mmCIF file of C-alpha atoms in Angstrom:
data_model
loop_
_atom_site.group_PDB
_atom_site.id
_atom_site.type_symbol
_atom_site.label_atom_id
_atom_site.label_comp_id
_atom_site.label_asym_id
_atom_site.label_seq_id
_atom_site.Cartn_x
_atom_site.Cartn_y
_atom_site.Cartn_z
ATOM 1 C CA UNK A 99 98.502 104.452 122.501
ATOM 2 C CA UNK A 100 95.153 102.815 120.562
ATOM 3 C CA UNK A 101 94.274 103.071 117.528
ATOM 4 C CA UNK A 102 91.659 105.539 118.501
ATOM 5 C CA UNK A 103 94.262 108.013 119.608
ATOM 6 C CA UNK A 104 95.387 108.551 116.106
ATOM 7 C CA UNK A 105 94.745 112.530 115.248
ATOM 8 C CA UNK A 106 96.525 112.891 112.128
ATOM 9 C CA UNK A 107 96.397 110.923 108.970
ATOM 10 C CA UNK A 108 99.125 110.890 106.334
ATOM 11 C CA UNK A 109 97.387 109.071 102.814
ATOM 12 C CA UNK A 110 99.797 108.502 99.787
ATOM 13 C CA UNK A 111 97.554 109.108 96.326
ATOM 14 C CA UNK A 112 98.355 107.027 93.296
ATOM 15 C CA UNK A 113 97.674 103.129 94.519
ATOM 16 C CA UNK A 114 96.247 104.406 98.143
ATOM 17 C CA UNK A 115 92.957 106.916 97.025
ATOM 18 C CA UNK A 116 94.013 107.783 93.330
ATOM 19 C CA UNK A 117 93.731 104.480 90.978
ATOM 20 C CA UNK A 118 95.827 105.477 87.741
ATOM 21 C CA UNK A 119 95.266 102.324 86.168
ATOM 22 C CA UNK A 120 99.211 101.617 85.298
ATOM 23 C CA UNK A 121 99.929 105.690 84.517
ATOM 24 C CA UNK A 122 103.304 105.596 85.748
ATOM 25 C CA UNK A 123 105.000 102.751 83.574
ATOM 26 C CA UNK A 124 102.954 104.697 80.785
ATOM 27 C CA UNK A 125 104.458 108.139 81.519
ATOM 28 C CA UNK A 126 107.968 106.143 82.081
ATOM 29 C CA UNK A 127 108.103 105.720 78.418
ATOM 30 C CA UNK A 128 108.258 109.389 77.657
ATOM 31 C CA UNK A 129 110.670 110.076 80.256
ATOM 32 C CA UNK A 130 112.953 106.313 78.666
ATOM 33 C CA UNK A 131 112.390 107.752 75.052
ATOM 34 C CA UNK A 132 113.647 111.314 76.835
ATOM 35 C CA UNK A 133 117.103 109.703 77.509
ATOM 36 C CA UNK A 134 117.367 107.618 73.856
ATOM 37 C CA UNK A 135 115.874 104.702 75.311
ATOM 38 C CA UNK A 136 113.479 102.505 73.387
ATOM 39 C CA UNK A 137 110.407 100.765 74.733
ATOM 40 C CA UNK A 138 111.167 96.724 73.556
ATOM 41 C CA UNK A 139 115.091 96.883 74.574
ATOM 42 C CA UNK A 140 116.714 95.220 77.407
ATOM 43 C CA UNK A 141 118.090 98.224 78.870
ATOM 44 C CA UNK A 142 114.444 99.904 79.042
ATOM 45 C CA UNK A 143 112.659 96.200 80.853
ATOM 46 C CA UNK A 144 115.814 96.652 83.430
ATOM 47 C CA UNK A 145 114.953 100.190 84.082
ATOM 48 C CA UNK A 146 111.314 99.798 84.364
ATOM 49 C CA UNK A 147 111.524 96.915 86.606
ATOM 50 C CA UNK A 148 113.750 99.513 89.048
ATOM 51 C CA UNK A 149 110.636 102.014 88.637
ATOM 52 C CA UNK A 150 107.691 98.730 89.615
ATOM 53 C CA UNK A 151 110.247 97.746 92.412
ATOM 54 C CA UNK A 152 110.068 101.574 93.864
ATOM 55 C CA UNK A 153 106.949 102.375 93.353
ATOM 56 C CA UNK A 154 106.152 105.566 96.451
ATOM 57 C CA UNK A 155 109.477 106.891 95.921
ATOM 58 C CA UNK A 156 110.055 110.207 94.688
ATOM 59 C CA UNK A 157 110.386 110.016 91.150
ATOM 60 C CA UNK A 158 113.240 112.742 90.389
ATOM 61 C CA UNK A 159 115.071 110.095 93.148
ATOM 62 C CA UNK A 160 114.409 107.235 90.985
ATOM 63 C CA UNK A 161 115.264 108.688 87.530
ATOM 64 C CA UNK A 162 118.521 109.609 89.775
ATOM 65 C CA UNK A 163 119.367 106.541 90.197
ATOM 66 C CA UNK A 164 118.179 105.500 86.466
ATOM 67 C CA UNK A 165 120.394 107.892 84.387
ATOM 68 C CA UNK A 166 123.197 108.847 86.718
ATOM 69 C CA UNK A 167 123.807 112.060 85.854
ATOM 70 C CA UNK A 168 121.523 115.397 86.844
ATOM 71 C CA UNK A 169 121.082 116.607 83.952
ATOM 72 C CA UNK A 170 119.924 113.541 82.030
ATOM 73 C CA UNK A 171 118.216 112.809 85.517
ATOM 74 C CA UNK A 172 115.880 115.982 85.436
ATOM 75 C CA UNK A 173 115.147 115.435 81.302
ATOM 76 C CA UNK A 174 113.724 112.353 81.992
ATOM 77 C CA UNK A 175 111.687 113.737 85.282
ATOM 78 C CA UNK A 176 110.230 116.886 83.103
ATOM 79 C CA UNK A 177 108.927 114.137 80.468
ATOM 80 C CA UNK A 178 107.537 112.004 82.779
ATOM 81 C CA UNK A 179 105.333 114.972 84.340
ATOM 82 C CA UNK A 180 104.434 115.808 81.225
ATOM 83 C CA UNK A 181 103.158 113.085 80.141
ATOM 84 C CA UNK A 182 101.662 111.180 83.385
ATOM 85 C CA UNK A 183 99.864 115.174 83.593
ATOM 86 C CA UNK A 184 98.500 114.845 80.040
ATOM 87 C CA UNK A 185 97.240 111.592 80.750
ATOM 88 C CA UNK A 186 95.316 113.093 83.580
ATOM 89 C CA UNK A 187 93.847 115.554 81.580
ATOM 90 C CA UNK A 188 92.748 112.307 79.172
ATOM 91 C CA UNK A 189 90.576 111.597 82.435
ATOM 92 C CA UNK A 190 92.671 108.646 82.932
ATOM 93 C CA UNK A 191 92.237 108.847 87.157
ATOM 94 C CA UNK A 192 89.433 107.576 89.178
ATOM 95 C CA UNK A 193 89.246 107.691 92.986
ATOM 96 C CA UNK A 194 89.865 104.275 94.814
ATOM 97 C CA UNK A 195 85.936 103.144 95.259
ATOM 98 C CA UNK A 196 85.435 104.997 98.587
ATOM 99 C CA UNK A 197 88.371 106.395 99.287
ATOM 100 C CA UNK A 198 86.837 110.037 98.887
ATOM 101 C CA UNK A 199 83.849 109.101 101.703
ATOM 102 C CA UNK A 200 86.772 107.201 103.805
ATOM 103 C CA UNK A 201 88.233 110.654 104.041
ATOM 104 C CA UNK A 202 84.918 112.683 104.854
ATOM 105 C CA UNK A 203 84.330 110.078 107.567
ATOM 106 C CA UNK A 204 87.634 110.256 108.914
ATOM 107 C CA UNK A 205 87.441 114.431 108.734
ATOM 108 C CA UNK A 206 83.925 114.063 110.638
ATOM 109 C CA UNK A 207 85.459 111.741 113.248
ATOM 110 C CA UNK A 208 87.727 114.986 114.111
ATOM 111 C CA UNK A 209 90.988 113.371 112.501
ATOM 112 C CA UNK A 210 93.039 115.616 110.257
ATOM 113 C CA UNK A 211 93.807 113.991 106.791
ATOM 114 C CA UNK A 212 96.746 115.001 104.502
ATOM 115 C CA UNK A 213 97.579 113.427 101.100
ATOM 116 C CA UNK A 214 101.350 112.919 99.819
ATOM 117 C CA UNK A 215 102.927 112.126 96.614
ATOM 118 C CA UNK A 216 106.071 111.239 95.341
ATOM 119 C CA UNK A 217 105.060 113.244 92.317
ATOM 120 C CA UNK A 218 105.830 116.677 91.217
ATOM 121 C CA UNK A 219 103.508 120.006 93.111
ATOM 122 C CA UNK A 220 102.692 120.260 89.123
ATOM 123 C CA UNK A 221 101.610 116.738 88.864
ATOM 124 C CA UNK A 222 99.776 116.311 92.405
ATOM 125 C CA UNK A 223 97.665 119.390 91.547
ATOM 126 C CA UNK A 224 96.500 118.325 87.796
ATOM 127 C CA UNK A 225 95.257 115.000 89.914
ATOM 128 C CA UNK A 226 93.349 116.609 92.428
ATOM 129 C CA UNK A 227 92.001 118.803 89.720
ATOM 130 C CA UNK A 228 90.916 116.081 87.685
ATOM 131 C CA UNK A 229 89.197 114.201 90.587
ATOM 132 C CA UNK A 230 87.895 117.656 92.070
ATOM 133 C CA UNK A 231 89.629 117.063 95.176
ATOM 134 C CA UNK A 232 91.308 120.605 95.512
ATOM 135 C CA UNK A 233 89.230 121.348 98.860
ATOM 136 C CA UNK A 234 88.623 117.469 100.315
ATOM 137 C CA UNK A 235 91.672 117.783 102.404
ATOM 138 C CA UNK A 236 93.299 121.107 104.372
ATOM 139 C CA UNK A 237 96.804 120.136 103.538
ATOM 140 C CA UNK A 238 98.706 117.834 100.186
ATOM 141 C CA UNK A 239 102.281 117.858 100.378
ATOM 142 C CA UNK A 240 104.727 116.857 97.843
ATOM 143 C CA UNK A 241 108.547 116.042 98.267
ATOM 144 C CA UNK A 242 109.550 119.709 97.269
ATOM 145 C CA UNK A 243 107.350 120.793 100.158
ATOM 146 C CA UNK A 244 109.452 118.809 102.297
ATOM 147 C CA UNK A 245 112.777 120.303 101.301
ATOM 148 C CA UNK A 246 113.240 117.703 98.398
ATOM 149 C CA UNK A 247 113.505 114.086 99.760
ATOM 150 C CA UNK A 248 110.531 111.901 99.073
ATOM 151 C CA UNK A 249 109.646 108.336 100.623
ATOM 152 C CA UNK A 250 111.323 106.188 101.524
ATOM 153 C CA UNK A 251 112.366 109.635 103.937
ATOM 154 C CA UNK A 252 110.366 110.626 107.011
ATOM 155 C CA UNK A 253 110.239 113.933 105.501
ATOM 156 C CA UNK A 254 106.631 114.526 104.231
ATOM 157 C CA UNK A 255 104.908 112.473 107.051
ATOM 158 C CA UNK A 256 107.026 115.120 109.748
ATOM 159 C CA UNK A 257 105.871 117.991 107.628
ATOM 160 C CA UNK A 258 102.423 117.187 108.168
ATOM 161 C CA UNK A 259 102.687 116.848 111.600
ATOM 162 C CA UNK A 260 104.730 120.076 112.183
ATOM 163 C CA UNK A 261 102.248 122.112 109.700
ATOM 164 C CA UNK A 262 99.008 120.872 111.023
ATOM 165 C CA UNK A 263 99.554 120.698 114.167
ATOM 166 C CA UNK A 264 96.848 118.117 114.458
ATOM 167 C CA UNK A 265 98.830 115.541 116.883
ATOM 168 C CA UNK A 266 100.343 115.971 120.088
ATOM 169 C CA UNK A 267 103.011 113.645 119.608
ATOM 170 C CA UNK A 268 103.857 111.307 116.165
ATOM 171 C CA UNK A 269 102.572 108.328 118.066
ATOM 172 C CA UNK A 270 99.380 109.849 117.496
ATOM 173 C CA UNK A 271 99.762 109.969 113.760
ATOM 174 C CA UNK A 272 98.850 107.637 111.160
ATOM 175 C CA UNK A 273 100.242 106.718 107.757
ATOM 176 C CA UNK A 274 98.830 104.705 104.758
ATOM 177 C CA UNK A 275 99.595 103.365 101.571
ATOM 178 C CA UNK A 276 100.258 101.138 98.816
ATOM 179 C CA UNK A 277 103.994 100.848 98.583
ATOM 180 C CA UNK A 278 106.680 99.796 100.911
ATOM 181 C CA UNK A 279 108.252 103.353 100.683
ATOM 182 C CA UNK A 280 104.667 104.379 101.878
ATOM 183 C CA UNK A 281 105.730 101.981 105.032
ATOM 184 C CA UNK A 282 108.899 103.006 105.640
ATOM 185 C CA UNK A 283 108.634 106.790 105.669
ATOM 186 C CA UNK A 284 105.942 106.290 108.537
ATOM 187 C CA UNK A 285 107.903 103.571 110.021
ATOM 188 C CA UNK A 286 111.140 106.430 110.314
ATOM 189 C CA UNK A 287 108.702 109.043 111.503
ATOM 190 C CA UNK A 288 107.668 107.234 114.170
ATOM 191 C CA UNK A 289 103.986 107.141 113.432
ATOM 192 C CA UNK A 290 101.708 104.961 115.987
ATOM 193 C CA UNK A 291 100.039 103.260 112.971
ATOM 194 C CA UNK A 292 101.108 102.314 109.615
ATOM 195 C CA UNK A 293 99.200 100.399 106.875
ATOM 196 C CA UNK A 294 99.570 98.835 103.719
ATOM 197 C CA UNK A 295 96.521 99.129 101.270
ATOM 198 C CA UNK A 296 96.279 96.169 98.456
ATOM 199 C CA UNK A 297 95.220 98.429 96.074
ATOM 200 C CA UNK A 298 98.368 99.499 94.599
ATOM 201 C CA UNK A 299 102.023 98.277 93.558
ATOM 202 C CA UNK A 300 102.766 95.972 96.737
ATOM 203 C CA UNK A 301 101.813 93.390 98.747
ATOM 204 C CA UNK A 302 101.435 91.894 102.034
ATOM 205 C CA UNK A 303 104.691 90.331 102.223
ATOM 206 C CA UNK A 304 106.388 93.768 101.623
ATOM 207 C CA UNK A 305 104.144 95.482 103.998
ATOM 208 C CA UNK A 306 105.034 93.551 106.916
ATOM 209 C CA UNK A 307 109.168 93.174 105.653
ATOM 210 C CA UNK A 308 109.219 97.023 105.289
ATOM 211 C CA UNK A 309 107.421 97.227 108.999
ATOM 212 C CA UNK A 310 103.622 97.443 108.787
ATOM 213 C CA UNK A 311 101.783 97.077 111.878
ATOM 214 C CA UNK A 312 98.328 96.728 109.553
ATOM 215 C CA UNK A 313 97.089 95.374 105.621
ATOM 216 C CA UNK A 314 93.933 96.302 104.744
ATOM 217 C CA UNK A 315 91.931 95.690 101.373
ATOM 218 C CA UNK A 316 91.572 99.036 100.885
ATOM 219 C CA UNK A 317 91.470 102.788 102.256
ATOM 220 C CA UNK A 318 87.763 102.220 103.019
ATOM 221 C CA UNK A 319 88.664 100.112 105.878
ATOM 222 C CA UNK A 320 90.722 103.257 107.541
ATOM 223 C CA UNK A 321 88.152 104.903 109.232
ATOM 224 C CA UNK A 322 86.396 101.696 111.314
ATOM 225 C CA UNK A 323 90.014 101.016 112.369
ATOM 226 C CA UNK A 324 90.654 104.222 113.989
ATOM 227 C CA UNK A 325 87.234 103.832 115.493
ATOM 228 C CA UNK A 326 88.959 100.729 117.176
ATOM 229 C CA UNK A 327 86.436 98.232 115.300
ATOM 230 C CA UNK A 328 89.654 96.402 113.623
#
């Protein structure tokens, strides 16, 4: 299996085509202040570190993890879509330079493209809106659309490929993005190619511990790859 066999083509947003320009830690002090906790404390540069560290993983998993307990757990998750939303309304996303024609040439070369988040359906919509991105792709998928269990899970990369239909096998299926969760969850699936982009949270050194078998600068290098050019 080349690269040129690749048929499907799984891209995370935020970091990957989406640049937020630092949205998350923003919207993670609504979601902190949510559950008494103070931008400026110890407690607050502890948990924020935990949210930089897994940046790609679903966020109600993180907050999870955060505040222990559900219910504090989803308080923190509704202000953190909240806000991170109302900052997209503020026109506060851009597209990663390219990205958008990356994914028209990729659609013209007769490869399917689908774009994940680790956000909320709520949140992922209000981003696509902003960018007027509602019809670039056929498919976006979110962790609820996967039956709750973001990256660093297989889940929404195996959704895609059951729902589109697009690949014969998930050899023939690629994945992308910024994060190591973005590299796991297509290393797990079994996808034939999976890339880190350096246009987000992580770097190489994660890419390649987490099991990348390509870096690139950017989502603009995609589609010449697939043509077998990289």
């Amino acid at each position: 299996m080349t690269t040129t066999d690749i048929r499907l083509v799984v891209l995370d947003m935020a970091g990957t085509t989406v640049a937020d320009g630092g949205l998350v830690e923003r919207a993670f002090d609504s979601a902190a202040r949510a559950c008494g906790i103070e931008p400026g404390t110890d407690d607050h540069a502890e948990k924020l570190a935990y949210v930089r560290a897994t940046m790609g993983e679903s966020k109600i998993s993180v907050f999870r993890h955060l505040f222990g307990d559900e219910d504090r757990a989803q308080l923190a998750n509704a202000a953190f879509e909240r806000a991170y939303g109302e900052l997209v309304d503020g026109g506060l996303v851009a597209p990663v330079p390219g990205a958008r024609e990356a994914v028209e040439e990729m659609a013209a070369d007769g490869r399917t493209v689908v774009l994940t988040t680790g956000f909320a359906r709520v949140t992922q919509e209000a981003v696509l809106d902003a960018l007027g991105w509602r019809d670039l792709v056929p498919l976006t998928l979110c962790p609820a659309d996967a039956g709750g269990r973001g990256r660093p899970h297989p889940d929404m990369v195996l959704t895609a490929f059951l729902r589109t239909g697009a690949a014969g096998a998930v050899a023939q299926v690629a994945v992308v993005g910024d994060t190591s969760y973005d590299v796991l969850s297509g290393v797990r699936a079994g996808a034939g190619l999976v890339a880190g982009v350096r246009t987000g949270a992580h770097g190489d050194d994660a890419f390649r511990e987490a099991g990348a078998t390509h870096v690139l600068d950017s989502v603009v290098g995609l589609p010449a790859l697939l043509r077998g050019a990289g």
